[in-house]
PDB file of C-alpha atoms in Angstrom:
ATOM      1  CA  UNK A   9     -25.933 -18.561  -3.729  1.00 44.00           C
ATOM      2  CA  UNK A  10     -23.167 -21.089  -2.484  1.00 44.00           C
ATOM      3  CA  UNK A  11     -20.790 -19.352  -4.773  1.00 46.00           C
ATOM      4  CA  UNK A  12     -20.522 -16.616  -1.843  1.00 46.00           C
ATOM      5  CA  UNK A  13     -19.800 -19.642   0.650  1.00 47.00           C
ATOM      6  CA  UNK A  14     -16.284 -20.232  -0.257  1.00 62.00           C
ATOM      7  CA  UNK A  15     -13.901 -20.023   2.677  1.00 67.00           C
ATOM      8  CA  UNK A  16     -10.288 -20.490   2.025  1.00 73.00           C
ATOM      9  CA  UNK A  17      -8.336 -21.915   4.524  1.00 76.00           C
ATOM     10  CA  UNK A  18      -6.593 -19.504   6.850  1.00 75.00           C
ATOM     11  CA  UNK A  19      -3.477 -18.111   5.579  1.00 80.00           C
ATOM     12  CA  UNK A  20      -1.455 -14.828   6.365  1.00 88.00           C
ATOM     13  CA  UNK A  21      -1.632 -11.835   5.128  1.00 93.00           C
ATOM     14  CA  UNK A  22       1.820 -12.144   3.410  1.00 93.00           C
ATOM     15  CA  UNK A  23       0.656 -15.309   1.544  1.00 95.00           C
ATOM     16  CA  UNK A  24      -2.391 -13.365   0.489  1.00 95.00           C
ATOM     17  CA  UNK A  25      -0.582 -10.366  -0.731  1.00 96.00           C
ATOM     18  CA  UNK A  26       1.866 -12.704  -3.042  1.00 96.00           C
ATOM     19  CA  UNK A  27      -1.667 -14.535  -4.446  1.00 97.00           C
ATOM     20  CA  UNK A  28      -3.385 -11.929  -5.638  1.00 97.00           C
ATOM     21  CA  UNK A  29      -0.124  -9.802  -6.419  1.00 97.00           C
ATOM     22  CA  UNK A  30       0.725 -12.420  -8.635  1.00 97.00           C
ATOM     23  CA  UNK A  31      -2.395 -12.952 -10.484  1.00 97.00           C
ATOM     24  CA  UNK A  32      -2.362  -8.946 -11.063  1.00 97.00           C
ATOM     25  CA  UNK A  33       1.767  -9.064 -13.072  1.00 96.00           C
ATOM     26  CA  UNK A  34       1.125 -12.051 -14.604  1.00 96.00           C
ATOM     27  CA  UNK A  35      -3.009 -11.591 -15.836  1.00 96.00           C
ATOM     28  CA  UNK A  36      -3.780 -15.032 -14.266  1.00 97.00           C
ATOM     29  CA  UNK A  37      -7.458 -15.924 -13.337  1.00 96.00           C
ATOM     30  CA  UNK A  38      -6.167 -17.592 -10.180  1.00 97.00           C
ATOM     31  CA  UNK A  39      -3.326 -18.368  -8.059  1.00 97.00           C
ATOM     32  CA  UNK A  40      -3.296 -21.011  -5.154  1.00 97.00           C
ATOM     33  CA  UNK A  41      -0.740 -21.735  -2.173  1.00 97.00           C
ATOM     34  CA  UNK A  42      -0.048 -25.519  -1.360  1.00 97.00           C
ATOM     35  CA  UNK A  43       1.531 -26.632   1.461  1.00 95.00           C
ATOM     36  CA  UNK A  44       2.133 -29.642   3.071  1.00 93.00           C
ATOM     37  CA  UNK A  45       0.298 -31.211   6.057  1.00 90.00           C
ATOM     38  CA  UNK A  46      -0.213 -35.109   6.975  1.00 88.00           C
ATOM     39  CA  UNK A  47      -2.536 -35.544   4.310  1.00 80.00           C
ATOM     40  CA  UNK A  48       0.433 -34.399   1.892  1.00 93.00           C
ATOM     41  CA  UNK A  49       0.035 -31.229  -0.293  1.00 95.00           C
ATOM     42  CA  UNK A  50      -3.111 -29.500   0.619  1.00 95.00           C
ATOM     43  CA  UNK A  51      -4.409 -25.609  -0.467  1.00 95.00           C
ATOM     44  CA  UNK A  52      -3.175 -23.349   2.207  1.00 94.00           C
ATOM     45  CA  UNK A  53      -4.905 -20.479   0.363  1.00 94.00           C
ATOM     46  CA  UNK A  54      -6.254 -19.005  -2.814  1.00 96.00           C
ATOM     47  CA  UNK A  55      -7.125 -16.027  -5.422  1.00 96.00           C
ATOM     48  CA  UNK A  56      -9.536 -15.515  -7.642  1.00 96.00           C
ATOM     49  CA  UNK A  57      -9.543 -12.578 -10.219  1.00 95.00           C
ATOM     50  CA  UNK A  58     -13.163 -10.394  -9.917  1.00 94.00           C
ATOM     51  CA  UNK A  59     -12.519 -10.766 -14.054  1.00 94.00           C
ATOM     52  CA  UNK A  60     -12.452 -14.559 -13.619  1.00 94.00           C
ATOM     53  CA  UNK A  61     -15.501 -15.051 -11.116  1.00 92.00           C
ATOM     54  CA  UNK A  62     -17.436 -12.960 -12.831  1.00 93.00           C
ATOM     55  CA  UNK A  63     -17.093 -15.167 -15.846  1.00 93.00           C
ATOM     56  CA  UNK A  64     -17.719 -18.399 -14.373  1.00 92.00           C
ATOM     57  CA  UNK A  65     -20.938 -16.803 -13.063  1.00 91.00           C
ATOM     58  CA  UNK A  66     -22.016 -16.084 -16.600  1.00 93.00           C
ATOM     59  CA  UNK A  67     -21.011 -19.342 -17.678  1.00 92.00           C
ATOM     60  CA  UNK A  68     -23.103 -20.906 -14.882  1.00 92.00           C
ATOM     61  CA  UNK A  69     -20.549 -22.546 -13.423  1.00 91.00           C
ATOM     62  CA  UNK A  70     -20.823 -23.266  -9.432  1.00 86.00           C
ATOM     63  CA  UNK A  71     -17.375 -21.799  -8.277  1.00 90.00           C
ATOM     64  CA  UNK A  72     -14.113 -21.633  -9.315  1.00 94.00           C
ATOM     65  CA  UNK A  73     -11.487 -24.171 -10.684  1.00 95.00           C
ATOM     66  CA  UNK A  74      -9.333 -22.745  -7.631  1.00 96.00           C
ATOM     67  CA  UNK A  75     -12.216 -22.943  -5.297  1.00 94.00           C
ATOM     68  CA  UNK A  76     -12.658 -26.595  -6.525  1.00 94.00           C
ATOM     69  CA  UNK A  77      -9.363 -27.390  -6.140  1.00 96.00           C
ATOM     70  CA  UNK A  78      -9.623 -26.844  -1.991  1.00 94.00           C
ATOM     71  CA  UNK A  79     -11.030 -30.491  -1.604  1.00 92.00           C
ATOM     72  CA  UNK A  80      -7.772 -32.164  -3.508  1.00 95.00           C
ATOM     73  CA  UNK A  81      -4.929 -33.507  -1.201  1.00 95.00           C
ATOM     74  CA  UNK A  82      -1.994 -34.762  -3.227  1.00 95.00           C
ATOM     75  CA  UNK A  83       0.557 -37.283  -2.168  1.00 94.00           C
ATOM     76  CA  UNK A  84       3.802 -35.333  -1.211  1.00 91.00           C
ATOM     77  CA  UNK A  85       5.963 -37.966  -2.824  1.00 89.00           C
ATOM     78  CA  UNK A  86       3.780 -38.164  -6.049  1.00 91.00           C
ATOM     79  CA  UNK A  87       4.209 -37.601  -9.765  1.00 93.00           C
ATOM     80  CA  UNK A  88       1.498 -33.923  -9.830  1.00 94.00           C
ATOM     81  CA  UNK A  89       2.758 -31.100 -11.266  1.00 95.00           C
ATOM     82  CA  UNK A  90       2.342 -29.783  -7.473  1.00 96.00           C
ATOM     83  CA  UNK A  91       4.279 -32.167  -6.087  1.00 96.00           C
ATOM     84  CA  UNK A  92       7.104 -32.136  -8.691  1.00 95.00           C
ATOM     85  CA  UNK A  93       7.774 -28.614  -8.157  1.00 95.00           C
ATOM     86  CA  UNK A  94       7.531 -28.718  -4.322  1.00 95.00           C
ATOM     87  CA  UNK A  95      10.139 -31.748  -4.933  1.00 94.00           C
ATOM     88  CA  UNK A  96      12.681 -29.966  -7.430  1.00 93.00           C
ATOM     89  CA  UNK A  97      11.974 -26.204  -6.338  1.00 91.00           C
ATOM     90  CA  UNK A  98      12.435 -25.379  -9.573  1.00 93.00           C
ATOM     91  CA  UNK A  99       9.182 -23.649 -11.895  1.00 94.00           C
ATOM     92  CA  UNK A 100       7.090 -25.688 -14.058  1.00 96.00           C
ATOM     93  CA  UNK A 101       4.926 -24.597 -16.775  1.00 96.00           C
ATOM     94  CA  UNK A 102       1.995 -26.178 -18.691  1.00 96.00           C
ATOM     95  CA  UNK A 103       1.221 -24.677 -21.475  1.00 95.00           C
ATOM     96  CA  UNK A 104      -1.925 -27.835 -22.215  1.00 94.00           C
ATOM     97  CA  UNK A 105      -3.311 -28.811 -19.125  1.00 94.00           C
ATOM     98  CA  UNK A 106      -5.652 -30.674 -20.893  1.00 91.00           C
ATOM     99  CA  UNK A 107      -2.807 -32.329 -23.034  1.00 93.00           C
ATOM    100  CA  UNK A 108      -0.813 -32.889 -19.636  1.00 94.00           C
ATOM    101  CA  UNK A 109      -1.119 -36.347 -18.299  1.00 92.00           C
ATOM    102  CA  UNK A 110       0.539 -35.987 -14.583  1.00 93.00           C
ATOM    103  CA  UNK A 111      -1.463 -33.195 -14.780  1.00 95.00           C
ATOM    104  CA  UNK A 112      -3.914 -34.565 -12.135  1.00 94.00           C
ATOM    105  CA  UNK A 113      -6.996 -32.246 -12.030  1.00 96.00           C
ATOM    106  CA  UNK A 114      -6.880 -31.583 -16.318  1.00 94.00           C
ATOM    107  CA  UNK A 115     -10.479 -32.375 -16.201  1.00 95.00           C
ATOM    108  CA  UNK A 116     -12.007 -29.921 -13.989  1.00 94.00           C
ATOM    109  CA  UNK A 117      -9.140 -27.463 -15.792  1.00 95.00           C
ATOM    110  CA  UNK A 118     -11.005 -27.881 -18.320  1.00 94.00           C
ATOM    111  CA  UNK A 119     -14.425 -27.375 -16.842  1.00 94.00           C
ATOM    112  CA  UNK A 120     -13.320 -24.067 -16.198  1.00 95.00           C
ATOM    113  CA  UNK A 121     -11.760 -23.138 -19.065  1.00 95.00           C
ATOM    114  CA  UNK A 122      -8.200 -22.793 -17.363  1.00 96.00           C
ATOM    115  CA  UNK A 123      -5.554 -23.845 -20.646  1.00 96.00           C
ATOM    116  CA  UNK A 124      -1.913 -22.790 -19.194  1.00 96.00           C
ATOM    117  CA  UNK A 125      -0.821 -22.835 -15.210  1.00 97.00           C
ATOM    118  CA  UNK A 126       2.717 -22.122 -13.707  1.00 97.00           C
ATOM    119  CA  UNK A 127       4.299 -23.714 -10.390  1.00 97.00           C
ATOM    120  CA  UNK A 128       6.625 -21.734  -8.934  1.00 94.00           C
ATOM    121  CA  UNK A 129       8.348 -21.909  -4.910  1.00 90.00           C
ATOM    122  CA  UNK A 130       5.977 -20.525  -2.509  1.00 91.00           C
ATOM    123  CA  UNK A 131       6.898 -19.447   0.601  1.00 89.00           C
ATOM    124  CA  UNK A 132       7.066 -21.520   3.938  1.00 86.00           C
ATOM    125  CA  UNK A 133       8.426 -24.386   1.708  1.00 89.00           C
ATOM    126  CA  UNK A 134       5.466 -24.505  -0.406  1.00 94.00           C
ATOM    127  CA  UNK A 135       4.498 -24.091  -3.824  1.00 96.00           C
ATOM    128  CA  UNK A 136       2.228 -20.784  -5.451  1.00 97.00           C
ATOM    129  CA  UNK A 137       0.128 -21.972  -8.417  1.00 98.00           C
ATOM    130  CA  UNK A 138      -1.214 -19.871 -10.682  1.00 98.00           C
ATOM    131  CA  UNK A 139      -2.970 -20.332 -14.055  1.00 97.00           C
ATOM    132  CA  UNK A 140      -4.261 -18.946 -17.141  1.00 96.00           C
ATOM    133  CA  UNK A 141      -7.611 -19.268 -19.865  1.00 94.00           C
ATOM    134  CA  UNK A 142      -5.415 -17.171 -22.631  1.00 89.00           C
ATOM    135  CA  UNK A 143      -4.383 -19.276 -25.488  1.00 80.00           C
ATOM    136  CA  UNK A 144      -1.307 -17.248 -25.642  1.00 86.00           C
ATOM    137  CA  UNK A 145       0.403 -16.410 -22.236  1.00 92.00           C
ATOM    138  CA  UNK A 146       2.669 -14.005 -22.435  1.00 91.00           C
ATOM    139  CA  UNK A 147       6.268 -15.064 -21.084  1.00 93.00           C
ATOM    140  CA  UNK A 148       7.463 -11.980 -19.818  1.00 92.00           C
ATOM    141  CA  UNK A 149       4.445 -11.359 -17.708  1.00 92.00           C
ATOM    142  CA  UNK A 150       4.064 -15.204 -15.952  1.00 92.00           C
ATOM    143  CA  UNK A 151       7.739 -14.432 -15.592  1.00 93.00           C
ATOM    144  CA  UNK A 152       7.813 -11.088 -13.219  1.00 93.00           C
ATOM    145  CA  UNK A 153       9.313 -11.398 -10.637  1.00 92.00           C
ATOM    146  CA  UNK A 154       7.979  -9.987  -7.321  1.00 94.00           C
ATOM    147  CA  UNK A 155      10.076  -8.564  -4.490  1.00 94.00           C
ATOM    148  CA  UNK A 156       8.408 -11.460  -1.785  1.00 93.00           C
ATOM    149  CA  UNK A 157      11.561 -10.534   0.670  1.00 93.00           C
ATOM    150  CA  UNK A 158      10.172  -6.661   1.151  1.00 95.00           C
ATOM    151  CA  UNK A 159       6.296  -7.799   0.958  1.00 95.00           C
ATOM    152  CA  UNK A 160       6.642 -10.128   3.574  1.00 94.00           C
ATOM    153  CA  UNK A 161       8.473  -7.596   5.920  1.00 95.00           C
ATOM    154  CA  UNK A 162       6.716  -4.873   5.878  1.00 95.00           C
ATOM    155  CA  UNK A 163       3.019  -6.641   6.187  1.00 94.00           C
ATOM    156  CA  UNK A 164       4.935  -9.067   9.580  1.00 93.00           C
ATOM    157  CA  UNK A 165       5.528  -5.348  10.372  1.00 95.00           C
ATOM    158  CA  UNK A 166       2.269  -4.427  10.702  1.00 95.00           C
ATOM    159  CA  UNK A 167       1.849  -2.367   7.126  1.00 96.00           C
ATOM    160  CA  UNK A 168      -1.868  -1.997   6.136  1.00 95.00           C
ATOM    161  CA  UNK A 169      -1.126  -2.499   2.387  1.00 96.00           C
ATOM    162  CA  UNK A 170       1.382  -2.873  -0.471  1.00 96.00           C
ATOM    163  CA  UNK A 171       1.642  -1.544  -3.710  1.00 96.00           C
ATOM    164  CA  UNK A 172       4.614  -2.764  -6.476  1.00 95.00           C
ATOM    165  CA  UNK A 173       5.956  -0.096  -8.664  1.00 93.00           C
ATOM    166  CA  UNK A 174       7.647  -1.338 -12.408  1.00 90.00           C
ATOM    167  CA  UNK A 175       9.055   0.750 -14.597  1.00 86.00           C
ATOM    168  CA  UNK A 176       6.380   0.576 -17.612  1.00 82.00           C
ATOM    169  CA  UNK A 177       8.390   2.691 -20.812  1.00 82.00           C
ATOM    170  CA  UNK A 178       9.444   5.637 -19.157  1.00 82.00           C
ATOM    171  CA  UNK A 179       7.801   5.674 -16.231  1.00 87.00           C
ATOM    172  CA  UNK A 180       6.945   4.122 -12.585  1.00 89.00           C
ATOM    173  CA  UNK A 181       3.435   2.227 -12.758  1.00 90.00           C
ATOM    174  CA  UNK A 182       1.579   0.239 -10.192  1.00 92.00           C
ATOM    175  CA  UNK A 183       1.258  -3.005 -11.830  1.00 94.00           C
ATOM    176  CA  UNK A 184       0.694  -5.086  -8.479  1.00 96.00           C
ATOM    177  CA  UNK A 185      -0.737  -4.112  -4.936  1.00 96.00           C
ATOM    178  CA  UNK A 186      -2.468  -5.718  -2.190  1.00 97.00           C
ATOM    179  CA  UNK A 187      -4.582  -4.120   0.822  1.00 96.00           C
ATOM    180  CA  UNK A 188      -5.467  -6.146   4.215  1.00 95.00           C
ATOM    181  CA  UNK A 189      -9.333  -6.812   3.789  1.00 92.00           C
ATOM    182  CA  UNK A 190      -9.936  -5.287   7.103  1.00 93.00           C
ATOM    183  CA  UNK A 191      -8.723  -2.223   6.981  1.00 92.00           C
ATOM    184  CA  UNK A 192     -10.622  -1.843   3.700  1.00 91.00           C
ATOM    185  CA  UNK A 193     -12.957  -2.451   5.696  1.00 92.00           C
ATOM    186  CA  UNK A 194     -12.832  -0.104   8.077  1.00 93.00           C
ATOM    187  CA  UNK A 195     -12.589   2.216   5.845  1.00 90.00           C
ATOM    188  CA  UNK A 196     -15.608   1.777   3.584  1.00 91.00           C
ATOM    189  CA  UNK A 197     -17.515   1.778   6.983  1.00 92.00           C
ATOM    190  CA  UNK A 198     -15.822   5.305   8.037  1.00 92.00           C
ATOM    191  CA  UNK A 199     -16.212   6.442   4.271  1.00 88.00           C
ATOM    192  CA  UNK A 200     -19.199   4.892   2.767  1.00 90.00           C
ATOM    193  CA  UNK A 201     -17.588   3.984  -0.240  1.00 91.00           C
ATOM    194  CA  UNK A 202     -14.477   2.183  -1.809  1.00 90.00           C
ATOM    195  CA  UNK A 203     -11.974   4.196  -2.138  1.00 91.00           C
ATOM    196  CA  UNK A 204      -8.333   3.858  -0.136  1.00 91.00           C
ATOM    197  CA  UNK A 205      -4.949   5.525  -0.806  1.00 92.00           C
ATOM    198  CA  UNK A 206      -4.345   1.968  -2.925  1.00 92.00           C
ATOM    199  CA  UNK A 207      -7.216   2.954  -5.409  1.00 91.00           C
ATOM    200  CA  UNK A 208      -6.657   6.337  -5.360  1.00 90.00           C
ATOM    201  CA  UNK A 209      -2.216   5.423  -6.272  1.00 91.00           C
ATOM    202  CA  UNK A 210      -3.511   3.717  -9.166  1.00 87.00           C
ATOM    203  CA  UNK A 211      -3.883   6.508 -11.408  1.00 82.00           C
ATOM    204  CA  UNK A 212      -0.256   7.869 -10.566  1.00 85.00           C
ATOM    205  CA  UNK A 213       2.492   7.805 -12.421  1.00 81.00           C
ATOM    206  CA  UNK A 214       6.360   9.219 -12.242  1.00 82.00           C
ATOM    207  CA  UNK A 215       8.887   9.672 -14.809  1.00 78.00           C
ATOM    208  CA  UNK A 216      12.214   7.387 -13.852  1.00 71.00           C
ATOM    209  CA  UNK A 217      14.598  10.494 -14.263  1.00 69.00           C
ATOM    210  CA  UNK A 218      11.890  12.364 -11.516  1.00 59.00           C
ATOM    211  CA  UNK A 219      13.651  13.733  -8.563  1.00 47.00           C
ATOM    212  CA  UNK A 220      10.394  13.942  -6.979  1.00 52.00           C
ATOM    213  CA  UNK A 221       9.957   9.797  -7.296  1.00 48.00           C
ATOM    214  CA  UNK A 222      13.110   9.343  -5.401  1.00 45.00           C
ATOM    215  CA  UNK A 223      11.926  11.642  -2.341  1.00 41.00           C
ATOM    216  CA  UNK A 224       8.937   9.778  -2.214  1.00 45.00           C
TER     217      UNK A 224
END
């Protein structure tokens, strides 16, 4: 099956964490990190939602619209949506690709069934993609902001994972986490089975006001 032939291009494990911590706050299918080289703006990495690939399998699709998207090289002074957010720094959003007309890839978008994607500043100067098949993206959750600063220092520090806590209601939720493949790894080969302290945090949850939250 070439679908499980996909390599993305080597990134680190900070840029990793923001992809798929992304995808999980904001419920997009995919997020992808562009940065430049001498061909201009390349991907320097990618996400795909398990929700998302499992889709395009039943569609019969080969792949991804991210995983697609690996082959494109923009020009770093061009009119794409990439490009004019690496220029300005500032987000963009699309709510139509397929309406979009600098909206260079709208066809294979629409291949794959992607309707809205966000450009936001990446790090290492680049720019994070990330996009949506919802007809109706919620603002508020394309919008979340992530704390990159602490995510990217504690994984240079050598953490094994990350997890984001937001205050859902009245309480702390994960909403976001992020666990370095190989240590999964390890531990499904020490454990026989799935489970880490990430999946097992899921299912906890502590009340704002909870002294015992702030001790933790």
């Amino acid at each position: 099956d070439k679908r499980a032939m996909v390599v993305w291009p080597e990134h680190s494990a900070h840029v990793a964490a923001l992809l798929k911590m992304r995808c999980d706050v904001s419920g997009a299918e995919y997020a992808l990190f562009w940065r430049t080289d001498t061909a201009g703006l390349v991907v320097g990495g990618g996400y795909v939602s398990p929700a998302h690939r499992a889709r395009s399998i039943a569609e019969g699709l080969l792949g991804t619209f991210a995983e697609e998207s690996i082959a494109v090289e923009l020009k770093l002074g061009g009119g794409s949506a990439v490009a004019r957010a690496y220029k300005s720094r500032e987000p963009i959003y699309i709510e139509d690709v397929a309406g979009c007309d600098y909206f260079v890839r709208r066809d294979m978008a629409k291949k794959h069934g992607i309707r809205s994607i966000c450009f936001a500043r990446g790090p290492q100067g680049g720019v994070i993609e990330f996009g949506s098949r919802a007809v109706t993206w919620d603002c508020a959750a394309r919008n979340t902001a992530l704390p990159e600063t602490e995510i990217a220092t504690g994984l240079h520090a050598g953490a094994a994972y990350t997890i984001f806590w937001k205050v859902q209601g009245a309480e702390f939720q994960i909403v976001a986490d992020y666990i370095l493949p190989e240590w999964a790894n390890a531990l499904k080969l020490e454990r026989g089975d799935d489970e880490t302290y990430v999946s097992r945090s899921k299912g906890v949850k502590f009340f704002k006001s909870s002294a015992s939250w702030w001790r933790r």
